[in-house]
Amino acid sequence: MHSLIRKTVCNLIGFVFVITSVSTAAAHSTANDHAPIGVMGDHLHKQGEWMVSYRYMRMDMDETYVGEDEVDTSRVLSEFMVAPLSMTMDMHMVGGMYGLTDDITIMLMIPYVEKDMDHRTRMGGMFSTSSSGIGDIKLSGLFSVYQDETQRVHLNFGVSFPSGSIDERDRTPMGPNQLLPYPMQLGSGTYDLHPGITYTGQHERLSWGTQFTAVQRLGENDRDYTLGNRYEASTWIAYEPADWVSGSFRLRKKYWGDIDGADPDLNPNMVQTADPTRQAGRQLDALFGLNLIGTGDNWLHGHRLALEVGFPIDVDVNGPQLISDLEFTVGWQKAW
Ligand SMILES: [Cu+2]
């Protein structure tokens, strides 16, 4: 984990040296034109302009909370046969954007998800499960509603498709081909609406923004449940000491609801992750980011590389629940 961060930082520093050593000409795009890389759908494109992006997101969960308090494994095992100890989620996300007009941009996002979870049983045994595959593919429209020299507002409207599996199985102490609990599945199994509103501003070397987004599930999936709706509010500020680099600070509040209904093949008394009434929560995260763009008159011109690292500063969950205690996103973007 930490060696991965170190490697990433080294690569970023290398990239910075390459850009600085070759950057000469002034560019029309600067690092501050984009929000921190963890924010999706933050900007529009000019008519006819394309953008391709790749993001790698990593989430580490190895603390268990009930309400606002961290609890230890013995507390979980007094209630359940199995206690999840830790979980990691790796997501590779390929994105495309296209400016239909100066005021309407469409965006497609295709995620590939890998999940791993380690557990301890009441008998003292340990086991791990994993799942991987395509997640829910999302198609969005971004509609500009206000723009002046320093500020703009746009509406986000997306739909995600149930392309992610909700039938992931793996070996557990119960047998060789057991259905995995809700957090280990790759999609929601439902068509989901993703409405949102984004405000961004930029003045000289400062930029800032606020975004509200929601995930509204439609109907019930074919395993008889509906994941909870999600709501997210982000606000950020960024400063660019030079055109090619900016540093950001972001606060993000997330709410997520319990599961409605239940998968008939999961036993909610066995493990917390199989209990639909223990999934809701809210979390406030602090995130630090770095945006880079090649501004020189060379092949790096217009290539963006960005990093954002976040951790929780306030947690409250229906538990026991593993919470995300470290996340980071690394991304590359290029527009034509
Ligand atoms: Cu874009």
GROMACS .gro file of C-alpha atoms and ligand atoms in nm:
model
  337
    1MET     CA    1   0.000   0.000   0.000
    2HIS     CA    2   0.249   0.260   0.117
    3SER     CA    3   0.510   0.145  -0.131
    4LEU     CA    4   0.248   0.196  -0.401
    5ILE     CA    5   0.192   0.557  -0.287
    6ARG     CA    6   0.568   0.613  -0.274
    7LYS     CA    7   0.605   0.477  -0.626
    8THR     CA    8   0.321   0.696  -0.750
    9VAL     CA    9   0.470   1.007  -0.591
   10CYS     CA   10   0.812   0.928  -0.746
   11ASN     CA   11   0.652   0.889  -1.087
   12LEU     CA   12   0.468   1.220  -1.043
   13ILE     CA   13   0.787   1.399  -0.945
   14GLY     CA   14   0.954   1.252  -1.254
   15PHE     CA   15   0.668   1.379  -1.470
   16VAL     CA   16   0.698   1.727  -1.312
   17PHE     CA   17   1.069   1.743  -1.399
   18VAL     CA   18   1.000   1.640  -1.757
   19ILE     CA   19   0.735   1.909  -1.799
   20THR     CA   20   0.935   2.188  -1.633
   21SER     CA   21   1.246   2.110  -1.832
   22VAL     CA   22   1.062   2.139  -2.162
   23SER     CA   23   0.778   2.386  -2.096
   24THR     CA   24   0.821   2.713  -2.277
   25ALA     CA   25   0.519   2.843  -2.464
   26ALA     CA   26   0.215   2.981  -2.281
   27ALA     CA   27  -0.088   2.752  -2.308
   28HIS     CA   28  -0.458   2.820  -2.306
   29SER     CA   29  -0.532   2.528  -2.072
   30THR     CA   30  -0.392   2.531  -1.720
   31ALA     CA   31  -0.385   2.280  -1.433
   32ASN     CA   32  -0.663   2.464  -1.250
   33ASP     CA   33  -0.915   2.418  -1.534
   34HIS     CA   34  -1.007   2.078  -1.392
   35ALA     CA   35  -1.137   1.991  -1.047
   36PRO     CA   36  -0.948   1.741  -0.829
   37ILE     CA   37  -0.934   1.405  -1.013
   38GLY     CA   38  -1.177   1.237  -0.770
   39VAL     CA   39  -1.456   1.471  -0.889
   40MET     CA   40  -1.648   1.336  -1.191
   41GLY     CA   41  -1.825   1.551  -1.447
   42ASP     CA   42  -1.669   1.877  -1.325
   43HIS     CA   43  -1.619   2.041  -1.664
   44LEU     CA   44  -1.772   2.072  -2.010
   45HIS     CA   45  -1.601   2.064  -2.348
   46LYS     CA   46  -1.628   2.294  -2.648
   47GLN     CA   47  -1.838   2.172  -2.938
   48GLY     CA   48  -1.661   1.893  -3.124
   49GLU     CA   49  -1.392   1.843  -2.859
   50TRP     CA   50  -1.314   1.491  -2.731
   51MET     CA   51  -1.155   1.384  -2.407
   52VAL     CA   52  -1.031   1.042  -2.304
   53SER     CA   53  -0.946   0.959  -1.943
   54TYR     CA   54  -0.820   0.676  -1.731
   55ARG     CA   55  -0.846   0.666  -1.354
   56TYR     CA   56  -0.715   0.417  -1.105
   57MET     CA   57  -0.893   0.434  -0.772
   58ARG     CA   58  -0.796   0.246  -0.461
   59MET     CA   59  -0.992   0.222  -0.137
   60ASP     CA   60  -0.858   0.061   0.180
   61MET     CA   61  -1.099  -0.038   0.452
   62ASP     CA   62  -0.954  -0.189   0.765
   63GLU     CA   63  -1.136  -0.026   1.051
   64THR     CA   64  -1.475  -0.146   1.176
   65TYR     CA   65  -1.721   0.108   1.312
   66VAL     CA   66  -2.050   0.091   1.497
   67GLY     CA   67  -2.207   0.436   1.505
   68GLU     CA   68  -1.923   0.683   1.559
   69ASP     CA   69  -1.695   0.438   1.738
   70GLU     CA   70  -1.430   0.200   1.616
   71VAL     CA   71  -1.486  -0.151   1.751
   72ASP     CA   72  -1.259  -0.455   1.762
   73THR     CA   73  -1.310  -0.795   1.606
   74SER     CA   74  -1.417  -0.967   1.930
   75ARG     CA   75  -1.711  -0.728   1.956
   76VAL     CA   76  -1.821  -0.824   1.602
   77LEU     CA   77  -1.772  -1.197   1.672
   78SER     CA   78  -1.995  -1.177   1.981
   79GLU     CA   79  -2.280  -1.105   1.741
   80PHE     CA   80  -2.186  -1.282   1.416
   81MET     CA   81  -2.019  -1.609   1.314
   82VAL     CA   82  -1.785  -1.418   1.081
   83ALA     CA   83  -1.612  -1.080   1.113
   84PRO     CA   84  -1.472  -0.897   0.808
   85LEU     CA   85  -1.124  -0.768   0.898
   86SER     CA   86  -1.038  -0.563   0.594
   87MET     CA   87  -1.141  -0.495   0.239
   88THR     CA   88  -0.972  -0.336  -0.059
   89MET     CA   89  -1.134  -0.206  -0.373
   90ASP     CA   90  -0.938  -0.129  -0.687
   91MET     CA   91  -1.117   0.036  -0.973
   92HIS     CA   92  -0.990   0.105  -1.323
   93MET     CA   93  -1.214   0.352  -1.495
   94VAL     CA   94  -1.199   0.445  -1.862
   95GLY     CA   95  -1.392   0.756  -1.957
   96GLY     CA   96  -1.485   0.946  -2.268
   97MET     CA   97  -1.629   1.296  -2.305
   98TYR     CA   98  -1.756   1.476  -2.612
   99GLY     CA   99  -1.883   1.831  -2.658
  100LEU     CA  100  -2.214   1.803  -2.849
  101THR     CA  101  -2.245   2.182  -2.830
  102ASP     CA  102  -2.065   2.443  -2.618
  103ASP     CA  103  -2.340   2.391  -2.357
  104ILE     CA  104  -2.389   2.014  -2.367
  105THR     CA  105  -2.120   1.754  -2.305
  106ILE     CA  106  -2.184   1.380  -2.298
  107MET     CA  107  -1.975   1.146  -2.088
  108LEU     CA  108  -1.934   0.768  -2.075
  109MET     CA  109  -1.762   0.587  -1.789
  110ILE     CA  110  -1.668   0.217  -1.789
  111PRO     CA  111  -1.540   0.077  -1.459
  112TYR     CA  112  -1.349  -0.244  -1.396
  113VAL     CA  113  -1.365  -0.342  -1.028
  114GLU     CA  114  -1.154  -0.573  -0.809
  115LYS     CA  115  -1.258  -0.645  -0.450
  116ASP     CA  116  -1.087  -0.848  -0.178
  117MET     CA  117  -1.206  -0.915   0.175
  118ASP     CA  118  -1.033  -1.088   0.467
  119HIS     CA  119  -1.233  -1.245   0.750
  120ARG     CA  120  -1.197  -1.418   1.083
  121THR     CA  121  -1.450  -1.675   1.204
  122ARG     CA  122  -1.572  -1.723   1.562
  123MET     CA  123  -1.382  -2.054   1.562
  124GLY     CA  124  -1.061  -1.862   1.496
  125GLY     CA  125  -1.017  -1.950   1.127
  126MET     CA  126  -0.924  -1.698   0.860
  127PHE     CA  127  -1.043  -1.680   0.500
  128SER     CA  128  -1.046  -1.440   0.207
  129THR     CA  129  -1.286  -1.384  -0.079
  130SER     CA  130  -1.248  -1.185  -0.396
  131SER     CA  131  -1.450  -1.071  -0.695
  132SER     CA  132  -1.367  -0.879  -1.011
  133GLY     CA  133  -1.521  -0.766  -1.337
  134ILE     CA  134  -1.696  -0.483  -1.517
  135GLY     CA  135  -1.901  -0.256  -1.288
  136ASP     CA  136  -2.206  -0.048  -1.379
  137ILE     CA  137  -2.147   0.152  -1.698
  138LYS     CA  138  -2.267   0.512  -1.677
  139LEU     CA  139  -2.377   0.752  -1.948
  140SER     CA  140  -2.418   1.118  -1.851
  141GLY     CA  141  -2.505   1.455  -1.995
  142LEU     CA  142  -2.363   1.782  -1.861
  143PHE     CA  143  -2.579   2.087  -1.931
  144SER     CA  144  -2.440   2.437  -1.884
  145VAL     CA  145  -2.694   2.669  -1.720
  146TYR     CA  146  -2.483   2.972  -1.626
  147GLN     CA  147  -2.148   3.108  -1.728
  148ASP     CA  148  -1.960   3.433  -1.681
  149GLU     CA  149  -1.590   3.521  -1.683
  150THR     CA  150  -1.511   3.359  -1.349
  151GLN     CA  151  -1.795   3.123  -1.264
  152ARG     CA  152  -2.011   2.857  -1.420
  153VAL     CA  153  -2.291   2.625  -1.319
  154HIS     CA  154  -2.397   2.306  -1.493
  155LEU     CA  155  -2.642   2.026  -1.429
  156ASN     CA  156  -2.529   1.664  -1.439
  157PHE     CA  157  -2.768   1.395  -1.542
  158GLY     CA  158  -2.658   1.034  -1.574
  159VAL     CA  159  -2.800   0.686  -1.600
  160SER     CA  160  -2.607   0.373  -1.502
  161PHE     CA  161  -2.683   0.032  -1.646
  162PRO     CA  162  -2.681  -0.294  -1.447
  163SER     CA  163  -2.374  -0.426  -1.629
  164GLY     CA  164  -2.198  -0.513  -1.300
  165SER     CA  165  -2.255  -0.864  -1.166
  166ILE     CA  166  -2.464  -0.924  -0.852
  167ASP     CA  167  -2.400  -1.302  -0.864
  168GLU     CA  168  -2.033  -1.307  -0.760
  169ARG     CA  169  -1.934  -1.626  -0.579
  170ASP     CA  170  -1.625  -1.758  -0.406
  171ARG     CA  171  -1.509  -2.022  -0.159
  172THR     CA  172  -1.600  -1.962   0.208
  173PRO     CA  173  -1.606  -2.196   0.513
  174MET     CA  174  -1.967  -2.271   0.410
  175GLY     CA  175  -1.860  -2.429   0.080
  176PRO     CA  176  -1.675  -2.389  -0.248
  177ASN     CA  177  -1.920  -2.177  -0.447
  178GLN     CA  178  -2.100  -1.943  -0.208
  179LEU     CA  179  -2.282  -1.623  -0.303
  180LEU     CA  180  -2.080  -1.325  -0.174
  181PRO     CA  181  -2.249  -1.059   0.043
  182TYR     CA  182  -2.365  -0.718  -0.083
  183PRO     CA  183  -2.041  -0.513  -0.056
  184MET     CA  184  -1.850  -0.775  -0.261
  185GLN     CA  185  -2.088  -0.756  -0.559
  186LEU     CA  186  -1.978  -0.548  -0.858
  187GLY     CA  187  -2.296  -0.362  -0.950
  188SER     CA  188  -2.632  -0.253  -0.813
  189GLY     CA  189  -2.839  -0.478  -1.040
  190THR     CA  190  -3.070  -0.183  -1.110
  191TYR     CA  191  -3.084   0.107  -1.352
  192ASP     CA  192  -2.978   0.407  -1.143
  193LEU     CA  193  -3.024   0.778  -1.198
  194HIS     CA  194  -2.729   1.009  -1.125
  195PRO     CA  195  -2.854   1.369  -1.100
  196GLY     CA  196  -2.623   1.646  -0.984
  197ILE     CA  197  -2.533   2.012  -0.994
  198THR     CA  198  -2.182   2.154  -1.023
  199TYR     CA  199  -2.058   2.506  -0.956
  200THR     CA  200  -1.702   2.604  -1.045
  201GLY     CA  201  -1.507   2.927  -1.032
  202GLN     CA  202  -1.165   3.046  -1.135
  203HIS     CA  203  -0.987   3.374  -1.073
  204GLU     CA  204  -0.621   3.430  -1.151
  205ARG     CA  205  -0.432   3.147  -0.978
  206LEU     CA  206  -0.724   3.030  -0.762
  207SER     CA  207  -1.004   2.793  -0.851
  208TRP     CA  208  -1.287   2.647  -0.646
  209GLY     CA  209  -1.606   2.450  -0.678
  210THR     CA  210  -1.896   2.269  -0.520
  211GLN     CA  211  -2.079   1.964  -0.647
  212PHE     CA  212  -2.387   1.781  -0.523
  213THR     CA  213  -2.463   1.438  -0.669
  214ALA     CA  214  -2.711   1.163  -0.594
  215VAL     CA  215  -2.760   0.802  -0.696
  216GLN     CA  216  -3.127   0.708  -0.716
  217ARG     CA  217  -3.198   0.337  -0.768
  218LEU     CA  218  -3.489   0.246  -0.993
  219GLY     CA  219  -3.694  -0.060  -0.895
  220GLU     CA  220  -3.562  -0.387  -0.756
  221ASN     CA  221  -3.290  -0.608  -0.900
  222ASP     CA  222  -3.347  -0.974  -0.995
  223ARG     CA  223  -3.207  -1.088  -0.658
  224ASP     CA  224  -3.496  -0.914  -0.477
  225TYR     CA  225  -3.321  -0.613  -0.328
  226THR     CA  226  -3.240  -0.248  -0.397
  227LEU     CA  227  -2.916  -0.089  -0.281
  228GLY     CA  228  -2.953   0.230  -0.077
  229ASN     CA  229  -2.953   0.566  -0.249
  230ARG     CA  230  -2.637   0.773  -0.216
  231TYR     CA  231  -2.584   1.147  -0.174
  232GLU     CA  232  -2.258   1.329  -0.198
  233ALA     CA  233  -2.152   1.692  -0.146
  234SER     CA  234  -1.802   1.811  -0.232
  235THR     CA  235  -1.640   2.147  -0.204
  236TRP     CA  236  -1.283   2.228  -0.302
  237ILE     CA  237  -1.029   2.501  -0.349
  238ALA     CA  238  -0.714   2.486  -0.559
  239TYR     CA  239  -0.414   2.709  -0.616
  240GLU     CA  240  -0.180   2.696  -0.914
  241PRO     CA  241   0.165   2.848  -0.855
  242ALA     CA  242   0.232   2.799  -1.229
  243ASP     CA  243   0.014   2.711  -1.531
  244TRP     CA  244   0.121   2.346  -1.524
  245VAL     CA  245   0.064   2.259  -1.159
  246SER     CA  246  -0.207   2.308  -0.900
  247GLY     CA  247  -0.264   2.175  -0.551
  248SER     CA  248  -0.613   2.124  -0.407
  249PHE     CA  249  -0.795   2.066  -0.082
  250ARG     CA  250  -1.141   1.913  -0.083
  251LEU     CA  251  -1.404   1.823   0.175
  252ARG     CA  252  -1.658   1.558   0.082
  253LYS     CA  253  -1.963   1.445   0.276
  254LYS     CA  254  -2.122   1.115   0.174
  255TYR     CA  255  -2.451   0.957   0.282
  256TRP     CA  256  -2.560   0.609   0.181
  257GLY     CA  257  -2.877   0.426   0.271
  258ASP     CA  258  -2.962   0.075   0.383
  259ILE     CA  259  -3.060  -0.202   0.142
  260ASP     CA  260  -3.429  -0.245   0.073
  261GLY     CA  261  -3.539  -0.607   0.043
  262ALA     CA  262  -3.289  -0.893   0.076
  263ASP     CA  263  -3.112  -1.151  -0.134
  264PRO     CA  264  -3.282  -1.478  -0.033
  265ASP     CA  265  -2.952  -1.669  -0.061
  266LEU     CA  266  -2.770  -1.456   0.200
  267ASN     CA  267  -2.801  -1.524   0.573
  268PRO     CA  268  -2.807  -1.190   0.761
  269ASN     CA  269  -2.719  -1.359   1.092
  270MET     CA  270  -2.391  -1.498   0.959
  271VAL     CA  271  -2.201  -1.178   0.883
  272GLN     CA  272  -2.268  -0.803   0.896
  273THR     CA  273  -2.215  -0.763   0.521
  274ALA     CA  274  -2.515  -0.992   0.453
  275ASP     CA  275  -2.751  -0.788   0.674
  276PRO     CA  276  -2.945  -0.529   0.466
  277THR     CA  277  -3.014  -0.314   0.775
  278ARG     CA  278  -2.649  -0.258   0.863
  279GLN     CA  279  -2.529  -0.094   0.543
  280ALA     CA  280  -2.622   0.276   0.586
  281GLY     CA  281  -2.386   0.546   0.700
  282ARG     CA  282  -2.230   0.882   0.648
  283GLN     CA  283  -1.874   0.998   0.630
  284LEU     CA  284  -1.683   1.324   0.597
  285ASP     CA  285  -1.351   1.300   0.414
  286ALA     CA  286  -1.060   1.539   0.364
  287LEU     CA  287  -0.879   1.501   0.030
  288PHE     CA  288  -0.553   1.649  -0.096
  289GLY     CA  289  -0.487   1.667  -0.467
  290LEU     CA  290  -0.233   1.757  -0.731
  291ASN     CA  291  -0.316   1.841  -1.095
  292LEU     CA  292  -0.051   1.861  -1.365
  293ILE     CA  293  -0.079   1.953  -1.732
  294GLY     CA  294   0.186   1.957  -2.002
  295THR     CA  295   0.203   2.319  -2.123
  296GLY     CA  296   0.521   2.298  -2.329
  297ASP     CA  297   0.543   2.290  -2.708
  298ASN     CA  298   0.604   1.913  -2.723
  299TRP     CA  299   0.432   1.575  -2.707
  300LEU     CA  300   0.329   1.628  -2.344
  301HIS     CA  301   0.122   1.927  -2.441
  302GLY     CA  302  -0.233   1.893  -2.307
  303HIS     CA  303  -0.172   1.567  -2.123
  304ARG     CA  304  -0.307   1.586  -1.770
  305LEU     CA  305  -0.188   1.376  -1.480
  306ALA     CA  306  -0.353   1.405  -1.140
  307LEU     CA  307  -0.355   1.250  -0.797
  308GLU     CA  308  -0.586   1.281  -0.500
  309VAL     CA  309  -0.551   1.117  -0.158
  310GLY     CA  310  -0.825   1.118   0.107
  311PHE     CA  311  -0.906   0.998   0.456
  312PRO     CA  312  -1.207   1.025   0.687
  313ILE     CA  313  -1.240   1.291   0.955
  314ASP     CA  314  -1.589   1.198   1.075
  315VAL     CA  315  -1.777   0.866   1.049
  316ASP     CA  316  -2.120   0.747   1.160
  317VAL     CA  317  -2.250   0.412   1.033
  318ASN     CA  318  -2.513   0.152   1.110
  319GLY     CA  319  -2.264  -0.110   1.197
  320PRO     CA  320  -2.066  -0.305   1.236
  321GLN     CA  321  -1.930  -0.181   0.903
  322LEU     CA  322  -1.585  -0.155   0.751
  323ILE     CA  323  -1.515   0.206   0.663
  324SER     CA  324  -1.287   0.350   0.398
  325ASP     CA  325  -0.989   0.484   0.591
  326LEU     CA  326  -0.761   0.560   0.298
  327GLU     CA  327  -0.838   0.620  -0.068
  328PHE     CA  328  -0.652   0.756  -0.360
  329THR     CA  329  -0.715   0.827  -0.726
  330VAL     CA  330  -0.455   0.864  -0.999
  331GLY     CA  331  -0.572   0.976  -1.340
  332TRP     CA  332  -0.467   1.070  -1.689
  333GLN     CA  333  -0.674   1.289  -1.922
  334LYS     CA  334  -0.623   1.419  -2.274
  335ALA     CA  335  -0.851   1.628  -2.491
  336TRP     CA  336  -0.843   1.677  -2.869
  337CU      CU  337  -1.330   1.627  -2.005
   0.00000   0.00000   0.00000
